[in-house]
Amino acid sequence: QVQLAESGGGSVQAGGSLRLSCAASGYKFSDNCVAWFRQTPGKEREGVAVIYTGDGSTIYADSVKGRFTISQDNAENTVNLQLNSLKPEDTAMYYCAARNFGCNLSTYGYNYWGQGTQVTVSS
């Protein structure tokens, strides 16, 4: 059975950094799309970043370009999200998701989802 698990969330002041990790069991991050989404109460889920693990190509939401970096660690079978220069508006539950092809920042088509990890950014 495929399971995704996020870790690394926490509370940080504006301008700080966090590193989130998505670990998979029963699923190899190889030649597939692995994405990070975020959601706050009362708002729609937002695509943040996605990586195609076949060649390392990436897509970022405009709101995080230049601040967040998505990457893959083959040895640990994880996909990570480095969050720098955090802003209060980055506060959200962050989710990891995966699909086999068609990388994009829409929630549609992602087959596997983790439980989420909370990121809170204070002023």
PDB file of C-alpha atoms in Angstrom, residues 21-92:
ATOM      1  CA  SER A  21      10.318  16.321   3.670  1.00  0.00           C
ATOM      2  CA  CYS A  22       7.980  13.855   1.988  1.00  0.00           C
ATOM      3  CA  ALA A  23       8.837  10.201   2.513  1.00  0.00           C
ATOM      4  CA  ALA A  24       7.202   7.407   0.537  1.00  0.00           C
ATOM      5  CA  SER A  25       6.640   3.752   1.292  1.00  0.00           C
ATOM      6  CA  GLY A  26       5.368   1.301  -1.296  1.00  0.00           C
ATOM      7  CA  TYR A  27       6.142   3.866  -4.009  1.00  0.00           C
ATOM      8  CA  LYS A  28       9.392   4.940  -5.577  1.00  0.00           C
ATOM      9  CA  PHE A  29       9.965   8.565  -6.507  1.00  0.00           C
ATOM     10  CA  SER A  30      11.186   7.752  -9.999  1.00  0.00           C
ATOM     11  CA  ASP A  31       9.747   8.953 -13.317  1.00  0.00           C
ATOM     12  CA  ASN A  32       6.736  10.490 -11.634  1.00  0.00           C
ATOM     13  CA  CYS A  33       5.396  13.804 -10.369  1.00  0.00           C
ATOM     14  CA  VAL A  34       5.738  14.760  -6.730  1.00  0.00           C
ATOM     15  CA  ALA A  35       4.161  17.995  -5.574  1.00  0.00           C
ATOM     16  CA  TRP A  36       3.623  20.157  -2.526  1.00  0.00           C
ATOM     17  CA  PHE A  37       0.264  21.794  -1.868  1.00  0.00           C
ATOM     18  CA  ARG A  38      -0.903  24.005   0.958  1.00  0.00           C
ATOM     19  CA  GLN A  39      -4.249  24.907   2.450  1.00  0.00           C
ATOM     20  CA  THR A  40      -5.559  27.278   5.105  1.00  0.00           C
ATOM     21  CA  PRO A  41      -9.056  27.216   6.639  1.00  0.00           C
ATOM     22  CA  GLY A  42     -11.607  28.795   4.328  1.00  0.00           C
ATOM     23  CA  LYS A  43      -9.324  28.782   1.294  1.00  0.00           C
ATOM     24  CA  GLU A  44      -8.883  26.434  -1.642  1.00  0.00           C
ATOM     25  CA  ARG A  45      -5.918  24.124  -1.730  1.00  0.00           C
ATOM     26  CA  GLU A  46      -3.040  25.766  -3.595  1.00  0.00           C
ATOM     27  CA  GLY A  47      -0.313  24.102  -5.605  1.00  0.00           C
ATOM     28  CA  VAL A  48       3.106  25.274  -4.416  1.00  0.00           C
ATOM     29  CA  ALA A  49       5.723  23.302  -6.326  1.00  0.00           C
ATOM     30  CA  VAL A  50       6.099  20.088  -8.295  1.00  0.00           C
ATOM     31  CA  ILE A  51       9.095  18.089  -9.464  1.00  0.00           C
ATOM     32  CA  TYR A  52       9.247  15.498 -12.214  1.00  0.00           C
ATOM     33  CA  THR A  53      11.614  12.932 -10.772  1.00  0.00           C
ATOM     34  CA  GLY A  54      12.483  11.597 -14.219  1.00  0.00           C
ATOM     35  CA  ASP A  55      14.609  14.624 -15.103  1.00  0.00           C
ATOM     36  CA  GLY A  56      14.363  17.004 -12.149  1.00  0.00           C
ATOM     37  CA  SER A  57      12.274  19.628 -13.933  1.00  0.00           C
ATOM     38  CA  THR A  58      10.177  21.828 -11.651  1.00  0.00           C
ATOM     39  CA  ILE A  59       7.195  24.168 -11.597  1.00  0.00           C
ATOM     40  CA  TYR A  60       6.586  26.795  -8.911  1.00  0.00           C
ATOM     41  CA  ALA A  61       3.661  28.956  -7.974  1.00  0.00           C
ATOM     42  CA  ASP A  62       4.364  32.644  -8.591  1.00  0.00           C
ATOM     43  CA  SER A  63       3.887  33.387  -4.906  1.00  0.00           C
ATOM     44  CA  VAL A  64       6.884  31.258  -3.886  1.00  0.00           C
ATOM     45  CA  LYS A  65       9.299  31.650  -6.807  1.00  0.00           C
ATOM     46  CA  GLY A  66      12.755  32.559  -5.595  1.00  0.00           C
ATOM     47  CA  ARG A  67      11.956  31.583  -2.014  1.00  0.00           C
ATOM     48  CA  PHE A  68      11.047  27.882  -2.107  1.00  0.00           C
ATOM     49  CA  THR A  69      13.031  25.051  -3.682  1.00  0.00           C
ATOM     50  CA  ILE A  70      11.784  21.532  -4.367  1.00  0.00           C
ATOM     51  CA  SER A  71      14.309  18.720  -4.685  1.00  0.00           C
ATOM     52  CA  GLN A  72      14.674  14.954  -4.646  1.00  0.00           C
ATOM     53  CA  ASP A  73      16.908  12.765  -2.487  1.00  0.00           C
ATOM     54  CA  ASN A  74      17.252   9.445  -4.285  1.00  0.00           C
ATOM     55  CA  ALA A  75      19.102   7.729  -1.449  1.00  0.00           C
ATOM     56  CA  GLU A  76      16.306   8.392   1.041  1.00  0.00           C
ATOM     57  CA  ASN A  77      13.446   8.205  -1.475  1.00  0.00           C
ATOM     58  CA  THR A  78      12.198  11.590  -0.363  1.00  0.00           C
ATOM     59  CA  VAL A  79      11.152  14.845  -1.972  1.00  0.00           C
ATOM     60  CA  ASN A  80      11.984  17.959  -0.002  1.00  0.00           C
ATOM     61  CA  LEU A  81      10.772  21.534   0.033  1.00  0.00           C
ATOM     62  CA  GLN A  82      13.112  24.220   1.308  1.00  0.00           C
ATOM     63  CA  LEU A  83      11.160  27.267   2.478  1.00  0.00           C
ATOM     64  CA  ASN A  84      13.197  30.451   2.807  1.00  0.00           C
ATOM     65  CA  SER A  85      12.250  34.062   3.504  1.00  0.00           C
ATOM     66  CA  LEU A  86       8.975  32.915   4.983  1.00  0.00           C
ATOM     67  CA  LYS A  87       6.051  35.308   5.182  1.00  0.00           C
ATOM     68  CA  PRO A  88       2.930  35.176   7.374  1.00  0.00           C
ATOM     69  CA  GLU A  89       0.871  34.419   4.272  1.00  0.00           C
ATOM     70  CA  ASP A  90       2.839  31.177   3.885  1.00  0.00           C
ATOM     71  CA  THR A  91       1.087  29.852   6.984  1.00  0.00           C
ATOM     72  CA  ALA A  92      -0.798  26.700   5.994  1.00  0.00           C
TER      73      ALA A  92
END
